[in-house]
Every structure is written in structure tokens, then in C-alpha cells.
Coordinates of C-alpha atoms and ligand atoms in Angstrom, one line a residue:
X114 CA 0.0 0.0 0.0
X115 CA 2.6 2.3 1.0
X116 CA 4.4 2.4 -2.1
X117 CA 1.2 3.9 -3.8
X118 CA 1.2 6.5 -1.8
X119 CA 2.8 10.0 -3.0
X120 CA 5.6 11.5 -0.8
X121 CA 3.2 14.6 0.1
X122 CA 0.2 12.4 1.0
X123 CA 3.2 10.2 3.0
X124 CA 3.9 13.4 4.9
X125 CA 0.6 14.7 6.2
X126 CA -0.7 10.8 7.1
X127 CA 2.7 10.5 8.8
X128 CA 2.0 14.3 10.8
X129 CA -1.9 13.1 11.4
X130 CA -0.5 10.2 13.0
X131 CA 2.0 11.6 15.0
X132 CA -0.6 13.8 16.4
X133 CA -3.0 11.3 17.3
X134 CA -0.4 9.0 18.9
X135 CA 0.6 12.1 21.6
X136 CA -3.1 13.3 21.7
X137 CA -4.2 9.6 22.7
X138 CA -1.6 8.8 25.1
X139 CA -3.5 11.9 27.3
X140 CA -6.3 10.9 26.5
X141 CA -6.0 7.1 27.7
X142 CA -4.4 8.1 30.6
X143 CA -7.2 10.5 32.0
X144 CA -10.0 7.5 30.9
X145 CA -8.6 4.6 32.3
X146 CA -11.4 1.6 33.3
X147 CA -13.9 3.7 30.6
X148 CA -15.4 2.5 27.9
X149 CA -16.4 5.1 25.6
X150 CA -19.0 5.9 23.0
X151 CA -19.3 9.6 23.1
X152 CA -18.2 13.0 25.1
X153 CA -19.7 15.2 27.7
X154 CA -20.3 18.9 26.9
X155 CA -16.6 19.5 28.1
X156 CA -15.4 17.2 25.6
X157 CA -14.5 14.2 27.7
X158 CA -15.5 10.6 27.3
X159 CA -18.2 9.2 28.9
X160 CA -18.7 5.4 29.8
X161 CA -20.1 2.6 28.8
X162 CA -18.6 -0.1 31.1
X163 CA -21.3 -0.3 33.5
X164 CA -23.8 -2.7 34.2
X165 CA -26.8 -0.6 32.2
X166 CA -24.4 -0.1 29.0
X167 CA -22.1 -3.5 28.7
X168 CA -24.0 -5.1 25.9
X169 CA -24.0 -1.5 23.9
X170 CA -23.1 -2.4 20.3
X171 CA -20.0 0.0 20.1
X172 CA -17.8 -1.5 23.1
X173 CA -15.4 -3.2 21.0
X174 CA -14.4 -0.1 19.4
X175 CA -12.3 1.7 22.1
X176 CA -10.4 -1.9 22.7
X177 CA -9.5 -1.8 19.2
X178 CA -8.6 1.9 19.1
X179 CA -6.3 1.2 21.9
X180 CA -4.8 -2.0 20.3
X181 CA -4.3 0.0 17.0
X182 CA -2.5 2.5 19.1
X183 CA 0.0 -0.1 21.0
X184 CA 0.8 -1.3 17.9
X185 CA 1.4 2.5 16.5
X186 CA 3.8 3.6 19.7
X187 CA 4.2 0.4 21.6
X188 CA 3.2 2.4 25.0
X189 CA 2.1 0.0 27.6
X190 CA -1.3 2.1 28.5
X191 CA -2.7 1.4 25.9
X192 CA -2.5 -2.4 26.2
X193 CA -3.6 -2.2 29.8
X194 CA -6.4 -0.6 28.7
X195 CA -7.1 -2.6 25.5
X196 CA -7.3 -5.8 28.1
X197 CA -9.5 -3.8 31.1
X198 CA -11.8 -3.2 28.4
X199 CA -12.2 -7.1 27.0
X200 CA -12.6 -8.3 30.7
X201 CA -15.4 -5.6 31.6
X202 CA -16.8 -7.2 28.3
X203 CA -17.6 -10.6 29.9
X204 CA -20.5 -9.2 31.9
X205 CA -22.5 -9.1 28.2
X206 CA -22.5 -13.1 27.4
X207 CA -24.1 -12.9 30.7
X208 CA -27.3 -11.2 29.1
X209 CA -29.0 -13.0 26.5
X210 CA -30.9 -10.0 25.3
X211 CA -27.5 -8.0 25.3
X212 CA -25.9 -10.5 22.7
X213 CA -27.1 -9.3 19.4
X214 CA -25.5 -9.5 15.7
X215 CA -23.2 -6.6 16.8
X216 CA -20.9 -9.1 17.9
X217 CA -18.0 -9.0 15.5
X218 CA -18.0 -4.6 16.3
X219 CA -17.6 -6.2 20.1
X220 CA -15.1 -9.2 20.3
X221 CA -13.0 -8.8 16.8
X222 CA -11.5 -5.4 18.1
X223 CA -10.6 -6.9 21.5
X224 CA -10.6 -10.6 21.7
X225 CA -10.2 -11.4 18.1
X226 CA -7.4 -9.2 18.0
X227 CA -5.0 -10.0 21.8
X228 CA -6.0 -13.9 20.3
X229 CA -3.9 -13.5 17.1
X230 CA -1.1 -11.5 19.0
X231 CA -1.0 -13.6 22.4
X232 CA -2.4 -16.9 21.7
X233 CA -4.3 -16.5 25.3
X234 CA -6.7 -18.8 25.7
X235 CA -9.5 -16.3 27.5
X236 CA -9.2 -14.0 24.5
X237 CA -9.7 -17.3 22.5
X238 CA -13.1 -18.6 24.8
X239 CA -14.5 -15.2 24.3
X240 CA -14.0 -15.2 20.8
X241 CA -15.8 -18.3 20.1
X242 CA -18.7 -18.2 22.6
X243 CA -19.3 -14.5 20.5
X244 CA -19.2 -16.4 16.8
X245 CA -21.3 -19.4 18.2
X246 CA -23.7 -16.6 19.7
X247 CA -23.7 -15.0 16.0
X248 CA -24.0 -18.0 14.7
X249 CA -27.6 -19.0 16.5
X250 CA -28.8 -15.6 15.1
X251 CA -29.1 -17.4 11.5
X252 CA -32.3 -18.3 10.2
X253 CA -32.8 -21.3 8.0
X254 CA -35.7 -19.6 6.6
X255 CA -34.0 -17.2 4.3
X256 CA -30.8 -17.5 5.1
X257 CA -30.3 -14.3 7.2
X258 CA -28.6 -13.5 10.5
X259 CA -31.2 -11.8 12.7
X260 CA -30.1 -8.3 13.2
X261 CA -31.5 -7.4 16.9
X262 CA -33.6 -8.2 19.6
X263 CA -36.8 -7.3 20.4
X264 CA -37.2 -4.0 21.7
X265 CA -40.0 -3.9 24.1
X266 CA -41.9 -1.6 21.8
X267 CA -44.9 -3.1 19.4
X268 CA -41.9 -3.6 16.6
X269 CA -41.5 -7.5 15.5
X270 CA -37.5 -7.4 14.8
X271 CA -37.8 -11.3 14.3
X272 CA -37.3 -11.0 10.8
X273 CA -34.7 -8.4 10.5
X274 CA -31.4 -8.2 8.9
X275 CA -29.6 -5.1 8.3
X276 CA -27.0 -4.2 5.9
X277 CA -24.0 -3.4 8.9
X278 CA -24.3 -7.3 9.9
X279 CA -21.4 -7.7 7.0
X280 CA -19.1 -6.3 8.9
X281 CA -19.7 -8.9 11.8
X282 CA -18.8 -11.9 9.2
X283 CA -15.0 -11.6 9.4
X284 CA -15.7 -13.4 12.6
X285 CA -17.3 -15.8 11.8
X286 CA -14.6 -16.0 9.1
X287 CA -12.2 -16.6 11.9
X288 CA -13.8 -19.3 14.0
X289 CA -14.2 -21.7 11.0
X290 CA -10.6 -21.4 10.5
X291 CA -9.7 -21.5 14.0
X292 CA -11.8 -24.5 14.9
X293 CA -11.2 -25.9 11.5
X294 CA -15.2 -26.2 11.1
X295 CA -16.8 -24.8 8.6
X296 CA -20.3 -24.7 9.9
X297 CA -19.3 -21.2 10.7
X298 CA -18.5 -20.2 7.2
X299 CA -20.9 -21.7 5.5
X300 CA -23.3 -19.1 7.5
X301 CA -21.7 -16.0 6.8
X302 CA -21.6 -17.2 3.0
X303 CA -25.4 -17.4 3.5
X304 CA -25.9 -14.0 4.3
X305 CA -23.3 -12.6 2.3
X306 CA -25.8 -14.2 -0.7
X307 CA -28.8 -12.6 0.9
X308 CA -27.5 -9.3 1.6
X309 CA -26.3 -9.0 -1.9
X310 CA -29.5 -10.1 -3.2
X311 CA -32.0 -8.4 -1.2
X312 CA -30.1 -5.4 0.1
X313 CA -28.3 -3.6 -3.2
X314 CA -30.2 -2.0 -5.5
X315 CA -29.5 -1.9 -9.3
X316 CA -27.3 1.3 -9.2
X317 CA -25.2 0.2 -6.2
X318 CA -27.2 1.8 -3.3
X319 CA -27.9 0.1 -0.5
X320 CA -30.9 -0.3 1.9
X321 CA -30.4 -0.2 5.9
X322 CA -32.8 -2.9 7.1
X323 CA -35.1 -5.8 5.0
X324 CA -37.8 -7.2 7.2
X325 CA -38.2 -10.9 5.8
X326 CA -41.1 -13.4 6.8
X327 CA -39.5 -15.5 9.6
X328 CA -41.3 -18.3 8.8
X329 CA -40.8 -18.8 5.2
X330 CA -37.9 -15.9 4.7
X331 CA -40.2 -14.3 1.9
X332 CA -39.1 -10.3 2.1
X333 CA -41.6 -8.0 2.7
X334 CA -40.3 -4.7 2.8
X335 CA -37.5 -2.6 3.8
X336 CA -37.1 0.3 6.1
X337 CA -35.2 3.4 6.0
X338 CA -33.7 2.7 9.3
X339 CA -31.2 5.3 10.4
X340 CA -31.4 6.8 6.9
X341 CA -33.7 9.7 5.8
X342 CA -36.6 7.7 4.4
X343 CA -37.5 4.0 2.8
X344 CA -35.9 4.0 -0.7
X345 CA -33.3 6.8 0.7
X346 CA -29.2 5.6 0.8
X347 CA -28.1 6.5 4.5
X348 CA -24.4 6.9 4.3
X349 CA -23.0 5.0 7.0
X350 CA -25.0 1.7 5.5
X351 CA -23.3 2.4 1.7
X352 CA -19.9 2.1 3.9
X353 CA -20.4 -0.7 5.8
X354 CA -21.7 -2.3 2.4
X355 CA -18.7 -1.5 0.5
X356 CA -16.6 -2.5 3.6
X357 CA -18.0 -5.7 4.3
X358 CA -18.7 -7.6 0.9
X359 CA -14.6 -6.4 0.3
X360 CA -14.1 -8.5 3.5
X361 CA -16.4 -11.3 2.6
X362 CA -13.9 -11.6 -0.5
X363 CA -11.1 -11.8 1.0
X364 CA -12.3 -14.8 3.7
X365 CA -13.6 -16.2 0.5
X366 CA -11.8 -15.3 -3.0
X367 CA -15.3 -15.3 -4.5
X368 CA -15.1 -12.1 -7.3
X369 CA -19.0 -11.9 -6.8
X370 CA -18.5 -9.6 -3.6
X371 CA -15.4 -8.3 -4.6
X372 CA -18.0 -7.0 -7.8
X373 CA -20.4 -6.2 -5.0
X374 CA -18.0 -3.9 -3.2
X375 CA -17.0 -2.3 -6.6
X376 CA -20.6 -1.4 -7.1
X377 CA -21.0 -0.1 -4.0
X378 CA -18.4 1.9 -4.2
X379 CA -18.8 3.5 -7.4
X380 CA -22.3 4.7 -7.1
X381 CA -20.6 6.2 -3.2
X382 CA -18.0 7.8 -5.3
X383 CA -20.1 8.9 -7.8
X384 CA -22.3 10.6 -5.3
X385 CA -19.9 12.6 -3.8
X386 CA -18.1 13.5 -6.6
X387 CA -21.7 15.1 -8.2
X388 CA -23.4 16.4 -4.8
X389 CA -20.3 16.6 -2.4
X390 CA -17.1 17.6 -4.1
X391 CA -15.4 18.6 -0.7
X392 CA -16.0 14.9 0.6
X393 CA -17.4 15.9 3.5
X394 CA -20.2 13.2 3.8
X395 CA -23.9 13.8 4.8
X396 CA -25.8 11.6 6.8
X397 CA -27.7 10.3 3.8
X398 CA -27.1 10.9 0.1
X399 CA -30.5 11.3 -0.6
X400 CA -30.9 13.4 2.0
X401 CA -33.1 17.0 1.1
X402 CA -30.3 19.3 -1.1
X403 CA -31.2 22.0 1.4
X404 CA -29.9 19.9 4.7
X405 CA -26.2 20.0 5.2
X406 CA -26.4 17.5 8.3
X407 CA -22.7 15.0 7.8
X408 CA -21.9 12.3 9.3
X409 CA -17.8 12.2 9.5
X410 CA -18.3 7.9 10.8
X411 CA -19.1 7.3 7.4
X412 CA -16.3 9.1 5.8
X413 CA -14.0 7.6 7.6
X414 CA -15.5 3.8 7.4
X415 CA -16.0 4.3 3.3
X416 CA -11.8 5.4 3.6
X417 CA -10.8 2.3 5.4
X418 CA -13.4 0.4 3.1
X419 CA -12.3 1.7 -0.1
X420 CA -8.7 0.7 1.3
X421 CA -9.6 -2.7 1.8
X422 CA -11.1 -2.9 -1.9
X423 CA -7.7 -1.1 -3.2
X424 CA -5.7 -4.4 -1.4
X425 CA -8.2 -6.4 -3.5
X426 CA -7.3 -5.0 -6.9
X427 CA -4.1 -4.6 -9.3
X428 CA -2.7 -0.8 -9.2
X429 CA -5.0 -0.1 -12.1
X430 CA -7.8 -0.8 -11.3
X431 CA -7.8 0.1 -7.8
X432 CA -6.1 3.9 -8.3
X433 CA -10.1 5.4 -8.4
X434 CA -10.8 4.0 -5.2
X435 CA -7.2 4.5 -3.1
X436 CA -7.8 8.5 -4.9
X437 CA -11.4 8.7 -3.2
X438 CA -9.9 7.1 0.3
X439 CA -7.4 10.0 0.5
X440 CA -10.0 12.8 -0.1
X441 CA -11.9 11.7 2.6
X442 CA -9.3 11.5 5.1
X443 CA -7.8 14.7 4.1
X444 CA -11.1 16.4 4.2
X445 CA -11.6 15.3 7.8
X446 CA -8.1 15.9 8.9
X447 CA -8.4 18.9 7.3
X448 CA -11.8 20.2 8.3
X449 CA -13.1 17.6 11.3
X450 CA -10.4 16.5 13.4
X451 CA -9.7 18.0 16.8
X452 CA -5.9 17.0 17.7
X453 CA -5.8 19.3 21.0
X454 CA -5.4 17.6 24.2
X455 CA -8.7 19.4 25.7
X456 CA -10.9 16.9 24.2
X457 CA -11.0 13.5 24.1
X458 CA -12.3 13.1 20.9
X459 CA -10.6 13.0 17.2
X460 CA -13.7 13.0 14.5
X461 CA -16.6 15.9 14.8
X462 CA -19.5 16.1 13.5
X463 CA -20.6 12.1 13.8
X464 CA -24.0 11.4 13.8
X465 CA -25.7 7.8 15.3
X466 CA -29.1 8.4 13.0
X467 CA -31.1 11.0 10.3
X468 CA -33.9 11.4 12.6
X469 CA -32.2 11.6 15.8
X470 CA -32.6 14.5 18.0
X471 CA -29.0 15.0 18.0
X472 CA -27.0 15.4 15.3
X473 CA -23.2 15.9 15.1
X474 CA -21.1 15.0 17.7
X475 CA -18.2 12.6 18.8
X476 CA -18.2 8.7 18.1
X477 CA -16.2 6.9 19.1
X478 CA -16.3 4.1 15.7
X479 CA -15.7 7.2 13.8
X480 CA -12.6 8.0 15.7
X481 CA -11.4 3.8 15.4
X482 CA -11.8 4.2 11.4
X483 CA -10.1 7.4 10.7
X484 CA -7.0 5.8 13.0
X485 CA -7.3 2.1 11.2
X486 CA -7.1 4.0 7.7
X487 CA -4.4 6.2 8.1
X488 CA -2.8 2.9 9.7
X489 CA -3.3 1.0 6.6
X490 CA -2.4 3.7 4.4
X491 CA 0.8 3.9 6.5
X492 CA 1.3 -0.1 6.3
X493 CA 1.5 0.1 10.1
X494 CA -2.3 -0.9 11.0
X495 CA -3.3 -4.5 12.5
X496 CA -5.9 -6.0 10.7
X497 CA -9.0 -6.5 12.9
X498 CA -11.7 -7.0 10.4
Ligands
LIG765 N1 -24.5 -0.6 13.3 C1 -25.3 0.5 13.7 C2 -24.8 1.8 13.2 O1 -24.0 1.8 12.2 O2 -25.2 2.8 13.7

């Protein structure tokens, strides 16, 4: 990767990095035992390690962050931390209702990833029970993973999937070859076919969730989830598309989601190139023209997306995409990036959902993607999905 790089991109991804690196060692020190998802209004990290928020679906993301940044500086805190975090993790597989299809975002960043660098056998148990807990979500009846859990409202979630689920494959990836079984596998190979079936539209955009009969796995609509509206392309779900069908090709080597990604990815690029030329990203490309609202977590997931597609490809081919990944990490380090020590925060201007009340603010999976794409442009990065 490196060697596609020019020397000036070299140098700011190299400066960007170097800032992070002091920023977070500060920043780790003054959190340690958190687990964050946002800030406070004084810009500093609030925690999800308790009880009430230990099966929230972004937990693994700080662990992986921290991991990302031991392997970036080598400093000690951060693998402390990396490991409080995985522990305080246990108390979820103690909640049914807390284990949902969120858990390759939970135990690839953190158990996944100390596995494959310390062989420990804890980081290995966890692992697994998560995959064999992902792996029960599956429904024979149209061959979909079950996205969440019922949520005590008058919703019927039994037949959902949603498009982010890709991203939870790789670890299901893993445990076939781990355990050498490839009942695993063969799930996440059934999805992958569903998802690119009945979640990708003819000119590569992508819904957010399909509701399927759970009985007989006929679909019977889709939603606009955390999008702007049914039929609209929410920009976070175009990138963990374009992400996780790239990933589902290289556990695989089947070109059909390598072609999937592609698609993906072309109608994204296309979009900003015609609606967003400073590749600042909205919260949904078909959101109102009038509505600037953005949503910096999917800039930086599409980067480390397109990045994985680039790996994928021979340097023709894949020069479009690595060109697209570098505007959007520019535009954010440029424009969206707080490197000051105040805050605990990288990425601004994150935003969970279209319809949310809030808008715009720190997350902490945007901050893990800018930092793993500047990684992998920099060759440095561990590879956790
Ligand atoms: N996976 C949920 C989200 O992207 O907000």
C-alpha cells in the first residue's frame, strides 16, 4: 500500500499520525477503566462499562482503538487498557438479550485481536462463545442473520437483517478457521448471498434494514432505518456495504462480492463526486439538497473500506478508489479533526441516526476508522476486520 502513496500524502498521514499518537496517550491516561462511546459537553468521554451499557453495540471499538495505538507507539497504557476493556466485556454473554448481531464490532477489536497477538486462551473462549452466539442468530428460513432483539416496543424485529451485519462476518470468518469447522462459514456465506441479493439496489445503493417473513424468509419490505426515508441511501450503511462484501472476499476469493464492493463503491463515489465535491459526507445521500447534516463515521469507514477494496485489486484498477480514500481522510483531517489535548475526541461532526434529535457530535467508531485507515495507508495498521 505504502508504495502507492505519493511523498506529500506520505507526509501529512505520517504528521496526522503523530498527532494522534501524543493526543491519545493523554487521552487514555485520564479515561482509564472507561469505555467510551461519546463525550460530555466538556469534551470528555463518557462510559459505557457499567452494568446498564455493557452489551452496547460499540464497546469493542475503544479496545481496538487502543490496540491499534499499541501497535502504532508500543506504550504499555494502551495495552492495559485494550485488556481492562475485553474483561469488563464478559458481563454481556451474561445477558441473552444484550448478545445481538453486533458481535463482530464487540469481540473482533478486542478478543479477536490479543487472540492472534498472544495466543491467550481467554481472549480465544471469548471469541468463540461470540461467533457461536452469532451463529444461533441465523435463520434457515431465508438465510439471514437476525439483526436485533426485540425492543420492548410493538416492533416485530424477528425477521430483521440489516445491511451493517457484513461487517460482523470476518468473525465468523475466523472461527471456522480457528476451529477448523466450517459450519461457521458456511453461515456468513449465506448472508453474504442474501445481503447482496435483497439489500443492493440496481445502481449500487444500499438499503439499511429488510424485514423478511421469519417463517418462510419471503421479504416483505424494507425500512429506512437510520437513513432519511424508505428508498433513501443512509451513508453510513453504503460504507459498511462496501466494507464488508470487500471483506467477505477476501475470507472467501469469490469475485462476486469483490463486484459487489465495486458497485457499491462506485455509485458512493459517484455521489460525492456530483453532490459533495469537498468529501465531507452527509448523513444520507438522498438526503433534502437543502440539509447539510454529515456524518464524519461514514467518511471515515468508506476510507478504510475503499482501502480494503484497493488491497483487492491490481494498481490499475484500484487507483479510483485509493484517490477517493485519501479525499476523505484529508477532508476530515483537514476540516473535522480536533488533535488538541482538551478533548477527548478525534472525529466531529458524527452522527448515530437521520432522525435523531441529536446530530453531530463525537463517536467513538468514527474515531477507530479514521485511526485504522491512516494505519493502513501507513502499512502500520493490525488488521481486525
Ligand atoms: N451498526 C449501527 C450503526 O452503524 O449505527
Amino acid at each position: 500500500m505504502k508504495n502507492l502513496i505519493t511523498a506529500s500524502d506520505k507526509e501529512w498521514i505520517s504528521e496526522a499520525l503523530s498527532r494522534i499518537a501524543d493526543k491519545m496517550t493523554v487521552v487514555a491516561q485520564r479515561n482509564q477503566g472507561k469505555i467510551p462511546y461519546t463525550t460530555d459537553e466538556s469534551g470528555r468521554f463518557d462510559d459505557h462499562s457499567g452494568k446498564k451499557d455493557i452489551c452496547w453495540w460499540t464497546n469493542g471499538f475503544w479496545g481496538g482503538e487502543l490496540w491499534q495505538l499499541y501497535k502504532l507507539t508500543g506504550k504499555d497504557i494502551f495495552k492495559q487498557e485494550a485488556i481492562a476493556t475485553e474483561d469488563k466485556m464478559d458481563a454481556a454473554f451474561m445477558d441473552y438479550n444484550g448478545m445481538d448481531h453486533d458481535a463482530g464490532f464487540r469481540w473482533l477489536p478486542t478478543s479477536v485481536v490479543r487472540y492472534k497477538m498472544e495466543k491467550n486462551p481467554e481472549s480465544k473462549n471469548r471469541a468463540l462463545l461470540a461467533a457461536a452466539n452469532l451463529a444461533g442468530r441465523f435463520n434457515l428460513n431465508g438465510n439471514f442473520i437476525r439483526a436485533w432483539n426485540d425492543w420492548g416496543d410493538d416492533r416485530d424485529t424477528t425477521g430483521w437483517a440489516i445491511i451493517d451485519c457484513m461487517m460482523n462476518l470476518p468473525l465468523l470468518y475466523w472461527a471456522s478457521e480457528e476451529l477448523g469447522d466450517t459450519r461457521f462459514k458456511a453461515i456468513a456465506v449465506a448472508h453474504a448471498d442474501t445481503a447482496m441479493k435483497c439489500f443492493i439496489r440496481e445502481d449500487g445503493s444500499v438499503r439499511h434494514i429488510v424485514g423478511f417473513d421469519p417463517a418462510t424468509g419471503q421479504y416483505l419490505r424494507d425500512y429506512a432505518g437510520q437513513g432519511y426515508k424508505e428508498g433513501s441511501s443512509w451513508t453510513r450503511g453504503q460504507s459498511w456495504a462496501l466494507y464488508g462484501f470487500a471483506l467477505s472476499y477476501k475470507y472467501t476469493g469469490d469475485e462476486k462480492y469483490l463486484k459487489t464492493a465495486m458497485k457499491v463503491a462506485d455509485y458512493v463515489i459517484s455521489e460525492l463526486d456530483s453532490k459533495y465535491p469537498d468529501y465531507l459526507v452527509p448523513v444520507d445521500y438522498r438526503q433534502p439538497a437543502d440539509v447539510r447534516l454529515e456524518d464524519s463515521t461514514a467518511a471515515a469507514i468508506t476510507a478504510s473500506g475503499l482501502i480494503e477494496i484497493v488491497e483487492c485489486l491490481d494498481k490499475e484498477l484500484s487507483h479510483k478508489y485509493l484517490d477517493a480514500a485519501i479525499r476523505l481522510l484529508r477532508a476530515l483531517n483537514d476540516n473535522r479533526c480536533d488533535y488538541s489535548l482538551d478533548k477527548d475526541n478525534i472525529l466531529e461532526k458524527c452522527t448515530a441516526a437521520y432522525h435523531d434529535a441529536k446530530h453531530e457530535f463525537a463517536i467513538i467508531y468514527g474515531d477507530y476508522y479514521y485511526i485504522e485507515a491512516l494505519m493502513k495507508l501507513d502499512g502500520s495498521a493490525l488488521t481486525v476486520f
